[in-house]
PDB file of C-alpha atoms and ligand atoms in Angstrom:
ATOM      1  CA  MET A   1      -0.098  -0.028   0.074  1.00  0.00           C
ATOM      2  CA  PRO A   2       1.481   3.345  -1.192  1.00  0.00           C
ATOM      3  CA  SER A   3       2.651   5.559   1.844  1.00  0.00           C
ATOM      4  CA  GLY A   4       1.657   9.297   2.318  1.00  0.00           C
ATOM      5  CA  ASN A   5       5.123  10.004   1.245  1.00  0.00           C
ATOM      6  CA  LYS A   6       5.352   7.848  -1.742  1.00  0.00           C
ATOM      7  CA  ILE A   7       6.765   9.531  -4.587  1.00  0.00           C
ATOM      8  CA  THR A   8       4.513   8.964  -7.938  1.00  0.00           C
ATOM      9  CA  ILE A   9       4.590  10.229 -11.171  1.00  0.00           C
ATOM     10  CA  GLY A  10       2.081  12.860  -9.933  1.00  0.00           C
ATOM     11  CA  THR A  11       4.867  13.979  -7.594  1.00  0.00           C
ATOM     12  CA  LEU A  12       7.308  14.240 -10.377  1.00  0.00           C
ATOM     13  CA  ARG A  13       4.761  16.543 -12.513  1.00  0.00           C
ATOM     14  CA  THR A  14       4.311  18.633  -9.650  1.00  0.00           C
ATOM     15  CA  ARG A  15       8.023  19.273  -9.158  1.00  0.00           C
ATOM     16  CA  LYS A  16       8.360  20.184 -12.782  1.00  0.00           C
ATOM     17  CA  ARG A  17       5.634  22.392 -12.710  1.00  0.00           C
ATOM     18  CA  GLU A  18       6.806  24.496  -9.530  1.00  0.00           C
ATOM     19  CA  GLN A  19      10.322  24.102 -11.063  1.00  0.00           C
ATOM     20  CA  ARG A  20      11.650  21.995  -7.944  1.00  0.00           C
ATOM     21  CA  LYS A  21      14.236  19.702  -9.263  1.00  0.00           C
ATOM     22  CA  ILE A  22      14.220  16.059  -8.868  1.00  0.00           C
ATOM     23  CA  SER A  23      17.325  13.937  -7.645  1.00  0.00           C
ATOM     24  CA  MET A  24      17.791  10.485  -9.104  1.00  0.00           C
ATOM     25  CA  LEU A  25      20.723   7.981  -8.579  1.00  0.00           C
ATOM     26  CA  THR A  26      21.102   4.397  -9.559  1.00  0.00           C
ATOM     27  CA  CYS A  27      20.832   1.877  -7.086  1.00  0.00           C
ATOM     28  CA  TYR A  28      21.216  -1.897  -7.338  1.00  0.00           C
ATOM     29  CA  ASP A  29      20.783  -3.550  -3.975  1.00  0.00           C
ATOM     30  CA  TYR A  30      18.824  -3.315  -0.879  1.00  0.00           C
ATOM     31  CA  ALA A  31      21.166  -1.525   1.757  1.00  0.00           C
ATOM     32  CA  THR A  32      22.025   1.064  -0.386  1.00  0.00           C
ATOM     33  CA  ALA A  33      18.197   1.715  -1.322  1.00  0.00           C
ATOM     34  CA  ARG A  34      17.677   2.240   2.437  1.00  0.00           C
ATOM     35  CA  LEU A  35      20.363   4.795   2.607  1.00  0.00           C
ATOM     36  CA  MET A  36      19.037   6.663  -0.505  1.00  0.00           C
ATOM     37  CA  GLU A  37      15.647   6.609   0.879  1.00  0.00           C
ATOM     38  CA  GLU A  38      16.864   7.891   4.421  1.00  0.00           C
ATOM     39  CA  ALA A  39      18.761  10.819   2.149  1.00  0.00           C
ATOM     40  CA  GLY A  40      15.719  12.015   0.426  1.00  0.00           C
ATOM     41  CA  ILE A  41      16.700  10.981  -2.667  1.00  0.00           C
ATOM     42  CA  ASP A  42      13.683  11.407  -5.010  1.00  0.00           C
ATOM     43  CA  SER A  43      13.936   8.464  -7.439  1.00  0.00           C
ATOM     44  CA  LEU A  44      15.946   5.252  -7.707  1.00  0.00           C
ATOM     45  CA  LEU A  45      17.183   3.878 -11.063  1.00  0.00           C
ATOM     46  CA  VAL A  46      17.927   0.120 -11.120  1.00  0.00           C
ATOM     47  CA  GLY A  47      20.164   0.697 -14.200  1.00  0.00           C
ATOM     48  CA  ASP A  48      22.148  -1.791 -16.711  1.00  0.00           C
ATOM     49  CA  THR A  49      25.288  -0.008 -15.657  1.00  0.00           C
ATOM     50  CA  TYR A  50      25.162  -2.783 -13.011  1.00  0.00           C
ATOM     51  CA  ALA A  51      26.910  -4.703 -15.847  1.00  0.00           C
ATOM     52  CA  GLU A  52      29.603  -2.110 -15.684  1.00  0.00           C
ATOM     53  CA  VAL A  53      29.905  -1.003 -12.302  1.00  0.00           C
ATOM     54  CA  CYS A  54      29.301  -4.181 -10.322  1.00  0.00           C
ATOM     55  CA  LEU A  55      30.196  -6.848 -12.853  1.00  0.00           C
ATOM     56  CA  GLY A  56      32.886  -5.534 -14.485  1.00  0.00           C
ATOM     57  CA  HIS A  57      31.861  -5.728 -18.020  1.00  0.00           C
ATOM     58  CA  SER A  58      32.845  -3.121 -20.587  1.00  0.00           C
ATOM     59  CA  THR A  59      29.172  -2.600 -22.026  1.00  0.00           C
ATOM     60  CA  THR A  60      25.806  -2.656 -20.496  1.00  0.00           C
ATOM     61  CA  LEU A  61      25.004  -5.464 -23.171  1.00  0.00           C
ATOM     62  CA  PRO A  62      25.381  -8.531 -20.819  1.00  0.00           C
ATOM     63  CA  MET A  63      22.548  -7.493 -18.478  1.00  0.00           C
ATOM     64  CA  THR A  64      19.680 -10.373 -18.408  1.00  0.00           C
ATOM     65  CA  LEU A  65      15.962  -9.777 -17.810  1.00  0.00           C
ATOM     66  CA  ASP A  66      15.936 -11.931 -14.724  1.00  0.00           C
ATOM     67  CA  HIS A  67      18.883 -10.325 -13.047  1.00  0.00           C
ATOM     68  CA  MET A  68      17.750  -7.029 -13.854  1.00  0.00           C
ATOM     69  CA  VAL A  69      14.343  -7.941 -11.998  1.00  0.00           C
ATOM     70  CA  THR A  70      16.228  -9.591  -9.110  1.00  0.00           C
ATOM     71  CA  LEU A  71      18.154  -6.169  -8.274  1.00  0.00           C
ATOM     72  CA  ALA A  72      14.833  -4.312  -8.701  1.00  0.00           C
ATOM     73  CA  GLU A  73      12.711  -6.078  -6.224  1.00  0.00           C
ATOM     74  CA  ALA A  74      15.738  -5.840  -3.628  1.00  0.00           C
ATOM     75  CA  VAL A  75      15.980  -2.027  -4.296  1.00  0.00           C
ATOM     76  CA  ARG A  76      12.196  -1.829  -3.791  1.00  0.00           C
ATOM     77  CA  ARG A  77      12.411  -3.673  -0.644  1.00  0.00           C
ATOM     78  CA  GLY A  78      15.154  -1.265   0.593  1.00  0.00           C
ATOM     79  CA  SER A  79      13.089   1.895  -0.703  1.00  0.00           C
ATOM     80  CA  PRO A  80       9.332   1.473  -0.727  1.00  0.00           C
ATOM     81  CA  SER A  81       8.775   5.361  -1.216  1.00  0.00           C
ATOM     82  CA  CYS A  82      11.220   6.634  -3.921  1.00  0.00           C
ATOM     83  CA  TYR A  83      10.318   6.574  -7.325  1.00  0.00           C
ATOM     84  CA  LEU A  84      11.580   3.539  -8.884  1.00  0.00           C
ATOM     85  CA  VAL A  85      12.477   3.084 -12.511  1.00  0.00           C
ATOM     86  CA  GLY A  86      13.600  -0.395 -13.634  1.00  0.00           C
ATOM     87  CA  ASP A  87      15.917  -0.209 -16.777  1.00  0.00           C
ATOM     88  CA  MET A  88      14.922  -2.752 -19.280  1.00  0.00           C
ATOM     89  CA  PRO A  89      18.294  -4.835 -20.677  1.00  0.00           C
ATOM     90  CA  TYR A  90      19.387  -5.317 -23.901  1.00  0.00           C
ATOM     91  CA  LEU A  91      16.624  -6.960 -26.167  1.00  0.00           C
ATOM     92  CA  SER A  92      14.245  -7.319 -23.709  1.00  0.00           C
ATOM     93  CA  TYR A  93      11.939  -4.938 -25.686  1.00  0.00           C
ATOM     94  CA  GLN A  94      13.669  -4.182 -28.918  1.00  0.00           C
ATOM     95  CA  VAL A  95      12.672  -7.491 -30.783  1.00  0.00           C
ATOM     96  CA  CYS A  96       8.958  -6.979 -30.482  1.00  0.00           C
ATOM     97  CA  PRO A  97       6.275  -4.904 -28.702  1.00  0.00           C
ATOM     98  CA  GLN A  98       4.762  -8.299 -27.207  1.00  0.00           C
ATOM     99  CA  ASP A  99       8.204  -9.130 -25.427  1.00  0.00           C
ATOM    100  CA  ALA A 100       8.491  -5.572 -24.638  1.00  0.00           C
ATOM    101  CA  ILE A 101       5.041  -5.444 -22.691  1.00  0.00           C
ATOM    102  CA  ARG A 102       5.561  -8.780 -21.289  1.00  0.00           C
ATOM    103  CA  ASN A 103       9.056  -8.137 -19.778  1.00  0.00           C
ATOM    104  CA  ALA A 104       8.098  -4.720 -18.756  1.00  0.00           C
ATOM    105  CA  GLY A 105       5.284  -6.337 -16.778  1.00  0.00           C
ATOM    106  CA  LEU A 106       7.776  -8.315 -14.603  1.00  0.00           C
ATOM    107  CA  PHE A 107       9.583  -4.721 -13.605  1.00  0.00           C
ATOM    108  CA  MET A 108       5.984  -3.651 -12.516  1.00  0.00           C
ATOM    109  CA  ALA A 109       4.160  -6.619 -11.120  1.00  0.00           C
ATOM    110  CA  LYS A 110       7.014  -8.598  -9.866  1.00  0.00           C
ATOM    111  CA  ALA A 111       9.545  -5.825  -8.427  1.00  0.00           C
ATOM    112  CA  GLY A 112       7.130  -3.108  -7.905  1.00  0.00           C
ATOM    113  CA  CYS A 113       8.743  -0.637 -10.147  1.00  0.00           C
ATOM    114  CA  ASP A 114       6.755   2.846 -10.860  1.00  0.00           C
ATOM    115  CA  CYS A 115       7.880   2.854 -14.436  1.00  0.00           C
ATOM    116  CA  VAL A 116      10.362   1.194 -16.856  1.00  0.00           C
ATOM    117  CA  LYS A 117      13.230   3.007 -18.737  1.00  0.00           C
ATOM    118  CA  VAL A 118      13.593   1.901 -22.678  1.00  0.00           C
ATOM    119  CA  GLU A 119      16.308   3.371 -24.550  1.00  0.00           C
ATOM    120  CA  VAL A 120      14.720   4.493 -27.815  1.00  0.00           C
ATOM    121  CA  ASP A 121      14.402   6.463 -31.070  1.00  0.00           C
ATOM    122  CA  ARG A 122      11.463   7.161 -33.380  1.00  0.00           C
ATOM    123  CA  ARG A 123      12.267   3.652 -34.537  1.00  0.00           C
ATOM    124  CA  LEU A 124      10.794   2.392 -31.394  1.00  0.00           C
ATOM    125  CA  VAL A 125       7.810   4.595 -31.268  1.00  0.00           C
ATOM    126  CA  LYS A 126       5.306   1.651 -31.968  1.00  0.00           C
ATOM    127  CA  THR A 127       6.911   0.036 -29.291  1.00  0.00           C
ATOM    128  CA  VAL A 128       6.189   2.876 -26.899  1.00  0.00           C
ATOM    129  CA  GLU A 129       2.862   3.157 -27.984  1.00  0.00           C
ATOM    130  CA  ALA A 130       2.289  -0.475 -27.445  1.00  0.00           C
ATOM    131  CA  MET A 131       3.367  -0.572 -23.915  1.00  0.00           C
ATOM    132  CA  ALA A 132       1.576   2.702 -23.027  1.00  0.00           C
ATOM    133  CA  THR A 133      -1.803   1.041 -24.314  1.00  0.00           C
ATOM    134  CA  ALA A 134      -1.014  -1.815 -22.092  1.00  0.00           C
ATOM    135  CA  THR A 135      -0.657   0.699 -19.212  1.00  0.00           C
ATOM    136  CA  ILE A 136       2.994   0.244 -18.902  1.00  0.00           C
ATOM    137  CA  PRO A 137       4.406   3.809 -17.644  1.00  0.00           C
ATOM    138  CA  VAL A 138       7.458   4.304 -19.722  1.00  0.00           C
ATOM    139  CA  MET A 139      10.502   6.563 -19.478  1.00  0.00           C
ATOM    140  CA  ALA A 140      11.961   6.984 -22.815  1.00  0.00           C
ATOM    141  CA  HIS A 141      16.001   7.834 -22.747  1.00  0.00           C
ATOM    142  CA  LEU A 142      17.258   9.492 -25.531  1.00  0.00           C
ATOM    143  CA  GLY A 143      20.369  10.635 -26.877  1.00  0.00           C
ATOM    144  CA  LEU A 144      23.349   8.602 -26.090  1.00  0.00           C
ATOM    145  CA  LYS A 145      22.092   4.880 -25.658  1.00  0.00           C
ATOM    146  CA  PRO A 146      24.572   2.822 -24.331  1.00  0.00           C
ATOM    147  CA  GLN A 147      22.712  -0.685 -25.409  1.00  0.00           C
ATOM    148  CA  SER A 148      23.476   0.824 -29.019  1.00  0.00           C
ATOM    149  CA  ILE A 149      27.174   1.492 -28.232  1.00  0.00           C
ATOM    150  CA  GLN A 150      28.322  -0.989 -31.074  1.00  0.00           C
ATOM    151  CA  THR A 151      26.304   0.805 -33.384  1.00  0.00           C
ATOM    152  CA  VAL A 152      27.403   4.273 -32.277  1.00  0.00           C
ATOM    153  CA  GLY A 153      30.723   3.482 -32.119  1.00  0.00           C
ATOM    154  CA  GLY A 154      31.509   5.009 -28.638  1.00  0.00           C
ATOM    155  CA  TYR A 155      30.360   6.761 -25.866  1.00  0.00           C
ATOM    156  CA  LYS A 156      30.064  10.358 -27.349  1.00  0.00           C
ATOM    157  CA  VAL A 157      27.785  13.372 -26.951  1.00  0.00           C
ATOM    158  CA  GLN A 158      24.888  13.182 -29.367  1.00  0.00           C
ATOM    159  CA  GLY A 159      23.366  16.113 -31.196  1.00  0.00           C
ATOM    160  CA  LYS A 160      26.009  18.370 -31.364  1.00  0.00           C
ATOM    161  CA  ARG A 161      25.202  19.215 -34.892  1.00  0.00           C
ATOM    162  CA  ALA A 162      22.010  20.742 -35.850  1.00  0.00           C
ATOM    163  CA  PRO A 163      20.403  18.156 -37.769  1.00  0.00           C
ATOM    164  CA  ASP A 164      21.242  15.499 -35.124  1.00  0.00           C
ATOM    165  CA  ALA A 165      19.938  18.028 -32.378  1.00  0.00           C
ATOM    166  CA  LEU A 166      16.786  18.417 -34.463  1.00  0.00           C
ATOM    167  CA  ARG A 167      16.434  14.640 -34.717  1.00  0.00           C
ATOM    168  CA  ILE A 168      16.639  13.915 -31.018  1.00  0.00           C
ATOM    169  CA  ILE A 169      14.195  16.820 -30.197  1.00  0.00           C
ATOM    170  CA  GLU A 170      11.696  15.366 -32.544  1.00  0.00           C
ATOM    171  CA  ASP A 171      12.264  11.843 -30.992  1.00  0.00           C
ATOM    172  CA  ALA A 172      11.221  13.448 -27.765  1.00  0.00           C
ATOM    173  CA  LYS A 173       8.118  14.884 -29.078  1.00  0.00           C
ATOM    174  CA  MET A 174       7.381  11.591 -30.796  1.00  0.00           C
ATOM    175  CA  MET A 175       7.820   9.854 -27.429  1.00  0.00           C
ATOM    176  CA  GLU A 176       5.601  12.340 -25.864  1.00  0.00           C
ATOM    177  CA  GLU A 177       2.646  11.326 -28.239  1.00  0.00           C
ATOM    178  CA  ALA A 178       3.155   7.809 -28.192  1.00  0.00           C
ATOM    179  CA  GLY A 179       2.407   8.105 -24.400  1.00  0.00           C
ATOM    180  CA  ALA A 180       5.752   8.165 -22.602  1.00  0.00           C
ATOM    181  CA  ILE A 181       5.423   9.441 -19.055  1.00  0.00           C
ATOM    182  CA  ALA A 182       8.843  10.715 -18.476  1.00  0.00           C
ATOM    183  CA  LEU A 183      11.861  11.416 -20.383  1.00  0.00           C
ATOM    184  CA  LEU A 184      15.740  10.684 -19.779  1.00  0.00           C
ATOM    185  CA  LEU A 185      18.448  12.461 -21.800  1.00  0.00           C
ATOM    186  CA  GLU A 186      21.775  11.345 -21.930  1.00  0.00           C
ATOM    187  CA  ALA A 187      24.684  13.232 -23.278  1.00  0.00           C
ATOM    188  CA  VAL A 188      23.142  15.815 -25.404  1.00  0.00           C
ATOM    189  CA  PRO A 189      24.294  19.399 -25.423  1.00  0.00           C
ATOM    190  CA  THR A 190      22.831  21.910 -22.765  1.00  0.00           C
ATOM    191  CA  GLU A 191      20.926  23.763 -25.373  1.00  0.00           C
ATOM    192  CA  VAL A 192      19.185  20.466 -26.798  1.00  0.00           C
ATOM    193  CA  ALA A 193      18.357  19.595 -23.275  1.00  0.00           C
ATOM    194  CA  ALA A 194      17.082  22.882 -22.366  1.00  0.00           C
ATOM    195  CA  ILE A 195      14.968  22.856 -25.496  1.00  0.00           C
ATOM    196  CA  ILE A 196      13.460  19.323 -24.898  1.00  0.00           C
ATOM    197  CA  THR A 197      12.611  20.224 -21.266  1.00  0.00           C
ATOM    198  CA  GLU A 198      10.805  23.402 -22.008  1.00  0.00           C
ATOM    199  CA  SER A 199       8.759  22.196 -24.982  1.00  0.00           C
ATOM    200  CA  THR A 200       7.411  19.225 -22.933  1.00  0.00           C
ATOM    201  CA  GLU A 201       5.010  18.476 -20.249  1.00  0.00           C
ATOM    202  CA  LEU A 202       6.985  15.144 -19.088  1.00  0.00           C
ATOM    203  CA  PRO A 203       9.530  15.257 -16.369  1.00  0.00           C
ATOM    204  CA  VAL A 204      12.895  15.306 -18.150  1.00  0.00           C
ATOM    205  CA  ILE A 205      16.001  13.610 -16.284  1.00  0.00           C
ATOM    206  CA  GLY A 206      19.378  14.524 -17.403  1.00  0.00           C
ATOM    207  CA  ILE A 207      22.786  12.851 -17.257  1.00  0.00           C
ATOM    208  CA  VAL A 208      25.706  14.664 -18.963  1.00  0.00           C
ATOM    209  CA  SER A 209      22.836  17.074 -20.296  1.00  0.00           C
ATOM    210  CA  GLY A 210      23.344  20.322 -18.241  1.00  0.00           C
ATOM    211  CA  PRO A 211      21.494  21.960 -15.665  1.00  0.00           C
ATOM    212  CA  HIS A 212      18.313  22.769 -17.343  1.00  0.00           C
ATOM    213  CA  CYS A 213      16.648  19.285 -17.100  1.00  0.00           C
ATOM    214  CA  ASP A 214      13.902  18.881 -14.394  1.00  0.00           C
ATOM    215  CA  GLY A 215      16.112  16.368 -12.654  1.00  0.00           C
ATOM    216  CA  GLN A 216      19.639  14.709 -12.623  1.00  0.00           C
ATOM    217  CA  VAL A 217      20.615  11.253 -12.306  1.00  0.00           C
ATOM    218  CA  VAL A 218      24.086  10.291 -11.946  1.00  0.00           C
ATOM    219  CA  VAL A 219      25.764   6.672 -11.537  1.00  0.00           C
ATOM    220  CA  GLN A 220      26.190   6.179  -7.711  1.00  0.00           C
ATOM    221  CA  HIS A 221      29.729   4.602  -7.924  1.00  0.00           C
ATOM    222  CA  ASP A 222      30.729   7.860  -9.660  1.00  0.00           C
ATOM    223  CA  MET A 223      29.622  10.517  -7.297  1.00  0.00           C
ATOM    224  CA  LEU A 224      31.038   8.078  -4.390  1.00  0.00           C
ATOM    225  CA  GLY A 225      34.189   7.892  -6.243  1.00  0.00           C
ATOM    226  CA  TYR A 226      33.642   4.158  -5.721  1.00  0.00           C
ATOM    227  CA  GLY A 227      35.162   1.898  -8.735  1.00  0.00           C
ATOM    228  CA  GLY A 228      37.968   2.256 -10.910  1.00  0.00           C
ATOM    229  CA  GLY A 229      39.678   5.300 -12.214  1.00  0.00           C
ATOM    230  CA  HIS A 230      38.817   8.842 -12.369  1.00  0.00           C
ATOM    231  CA  PRO A 231      35.338  10.015 -12.687  1.00  0.00           C
ATOM    232  CA  PRO A 232      34.466  11.372 -15.566  1.00  0.00           C
ATOM    233  CA  ARG A 233      34.568  15.316 -16.021  1.00  0.00           C
ATOM    234  CA  SER A 234      30.940  15.728 -15.910  1.00  0.00           C
ATOM    235  CA  VAL A 235      30.504  13.992 -12.495  1.00  0.00           C
ATOM    236  CA  LYS A 236      30.901  15.690  -9.114  1.00  0.00           C
ATOM    237  CA  GLN A 237      32.468  13.702  -6.645  1.00  0.00           C
ATOM    238  CA  TYR A 238      30.688  13.433  -2.879  1.00  0.00           C
ATOM    239  CA  ALA A 239      33.017  11.048  -1.170  1.00  0.00           C
ATOM    240  CA  ASN A 240      36.131   9.165  -1.551  1.00  0.00           C
ATOM    241  CA  LEU A 241      34.713   5.584  -1.035  1.00  0.00           C
ATOM    242  CA  HIS A 242      37.676   4.133  -2.767  1.00  0.00           C
ATOM    243  CA  ASP A 243      40.249   5.375  -0.438  1.00  0.00           C
ATOM    244  CA  LEU A 244      37.899   5.078   2.502  1.00  0.00           C
ATOM    245  CA  LEU A 245      37.257   1.418   1.569  1.00  0.00           C
ATOM    246  CA  VAL A 246      40.771   0.353   0.738  1.00  0.00           C
ATOM    247  CA  GLU A 247      42.024   1.840   4.368  1.00  0.00           C
ATOM    248  CA  ALA A 248      39.209  -0.141   5.941  1.00  0.00           C
ATOM    249  CA  PHE A 249      40.431  -3.362   4.116  1.00  0.00           C
ATOM    250  CA  ARG A 250      43.771  -2.708   4.877  1.00  0.00           C
ATOM    251  CA  ALA A 251      43.176  -2.005   8.561  1.00  0.00           C
ATOM    252  CA  PHE A 252      41.064  -5.388   8.555  1.00  0.00           C
ATOM    253  CA  ALA A 253      44.091  -7.446   6.714  1.00  0.00           C
ATOM    254  CA  LYS A 254      46.575  -6.139   9.503  1.00  0.00           C
ATOM    255  CA  ASP A 255      44.218  -6.794  12.426  1.00  0.00           C
ATOM    256  CA  VAL A 256      43.780 -10.536  11.202  1.00  0.00           C
ATOM    257  CA  VAL A 257      47.699 -11.231  10.666  1.00  0.00           C
ATOM    258  CA  GLU A 258      48.448  -9.480  13.797  1.00  0.00           C
ATOM    259  CA  SER A 259      45.582 -11.152  15.686  1.00  0.00           C
ATOM    260  CA  GLY A 260      44.112  -8.042  16.425  1.00  0.00           C
ATOM    261  CA  PHE A 261      40.757  -9.577  15.169  1.00  0.00           C
ATOM    262  CA  PRO A 262      38.744 -11.520  16.301  1.00  0.00           C
ATOM    263  CA  THR A 263      39.526 -11.423  20.086  1.00  0.00           C
ATOM    264  CA  ASP A 264      37.216 -12.718  23.060  1.00  0.00           C
ATOM    265  CA  GLN A 265      35.035  -9.549  22.565  1.00  0.00           C
ATOM    266  CA  HIS A 266      34.136 -10.741  19.045  1.00  0.00           C
ATOM    267  CA  SER A 267      33.859 -14.452  19.917  1.00  0.00           C
ATOM    268  CA  VAL A 268      31.100 -16.784  21.743  1.00  0.00           C
ATOM    269  CA  ALA A 269      32.501 -18.904  24.627  1.00  0.00           C
ATOM    270  CA  MET A 270      30.584 -22.070  26.163  1.00  0.00           C
ATOM    271  CA  ASP A 271      28.968 -21.817  29.445  1.00  0.00           C
ATOM    272  CA  PRO A 272      31.873 -22.979  31.946  1.00  0.00           C
ATOM    273  CA  ALA A 273      29.671 -25.927  33.012  1.00  0.00           C
ATOM    274  CA  GLU A 274      29.205 -27.286  29.663  1.00  0.00           C
ATOM    275  CA  TYR A 275      32.932 -27.018  28.805  1.00  0.00           C
ATOM    276  CA  ASP A 276      33.727 -29.046  31.830  1.00  0.00           C
ATOM    277  CA  GLU A 277      31.485 -31.551  30.755  1.00  0.00           C
ATOM    278  CA  LEU A 278      33.098 -31.387  27.124  1.00  0.00           C
ATOM    279  CA  ARG A 279      36.473 -31.736  28.497  1.00  0.00           C
ATOM    280  CA  ARG A 280      35.323 -34.852  30.770  1.00  0.00           C
ATOM    281  CA  ALA A 281      33.551 -36.576  27.762  1.00  0.00           C
ATOM    282  CA  LEU A 282      36.677 -35.964  25.883  1.00  0.00           C
ATOM    283  CA  ALA A 283      39.122 -37.452  28.331  1.00  0.00           C
ATOM    284  CA  MET A 284      36.922 -40.431  28.699  1.00  0.00           C
ATOM    285  CA  LYS A 285      37.170 -41.035  25.046  1.00  0.00           C
ATOM    286  CA  THR A 286      40.792 -40.198  24.469  1.00  0.00           C
ATOM    287  CA  GLY A 287      42.420 -40.330  28.000  1.00  0.00           C
ATOM    288  CA  HIS A 288      43.586 -36.925  27.297  1.00  0.00           C
ATOM    289  CA  VAL A 289      42.274 -34.081  29.355  1.00  0.00           C
ATOM    290  CA  LYS A 290      42.026 -30.620  27.788  1.00  0.00           C
ATOM    291  CA  PRO A 291      43.324 -27.655  29.790  1.00  0.00           C
ATOM    292  CA  SER A 292      40.533 -25.777  31.503  1.00  0.00           C
ATOM    293  CA  ARG A 293      39.676 -22.417  30.446  1.00  0.00           C
ATOM    294  CA  LYS A 294      41.353 -19.348  32.128  1.00  0.00           C
TER     295      LYS A 294
HETATM  296  O1  LIG B   1      21.983   2.299 -16.673  1.00  0.00           O
HETATM  297  C1  LIG B   1      21.872   3.247 -16.020  1.00  0.00           C
HETATM  298  O2  LIG B   1      22.596   3.412 -15.052  1.00  0.00           O
HETATM  299  C2  LIG B   1      21.651   4.368 -16.888  1.00  0.00           C
HETATM  300  C3  LIG B   1      22.139   5.792 -16.502  1.00  0.00           C
HETATM  301  C4  LIG B   1      23.342   6.195 -17.306  1.00  0.00           C
HETATM  302  C5  LIG B   1      21.156   6.715 -17.126  1.00  0.00           C
HETATM  303  O3  LIG B   1      20.621   4.211 -18.019  1.00  0.00           O
END
């Protein structure tokens, strides 16, 4: 049962109308979902970037539907109130509208997502229309589409040239007309994001698309400084978990090697009478008496 604080698409629409920005982070597990909910993040995206940041793949393509739905279920358990977006993985919606509807249904009915996200352009307008008709709330992801990386040829800003920008702006309009309930713009120039955001009623979430979108999503590992290498220039880092965690792991390893952990404080002792009985039983069996406990 949604609580009074549940963030819905209605909340996001109001936020757009009132020009109050929407915060969104990627989230892939129960414990982090709890923290994000406690911190007041508006929306959590169970993104297929999990393949890269958690599984170590170089693209998002290896994510499977079952795996994504399992992650979404865990995130929902940790966060009953945030607006939960399930990212449909590669080939779970591109093959045909029937697949798209059935697979989206798992995110909605099994995992309890509030909407699903699909990476689209005008060629998938019929799919988005079919999903909307089937009561699937769709967030249309436009601009850079990581699932198409092999055809695009790299992670590049999209719409830098006027004809390409116009095409993305038209695609956004088509998605709105097809029944999408929100848009996500990835790696489009600031001006393009501003034009789309101003010209639609839909909440528009941006990533690497400038400050004019209605909301902002970031991959959590990037903003936390968690994972390999330097964060991209487009990301503001809010913590340095890399250093914090390496420090903790190093301290643990040192403790174990130097017998600083575990100590009696971290261990469970037998009741003295039980231990005496055990010693007697062992002595009867082996003839060897264990030392009494200090
Ligand atoms: O999967 C994901 O994390 C995403 C974001 C990059 C928007 O789609």
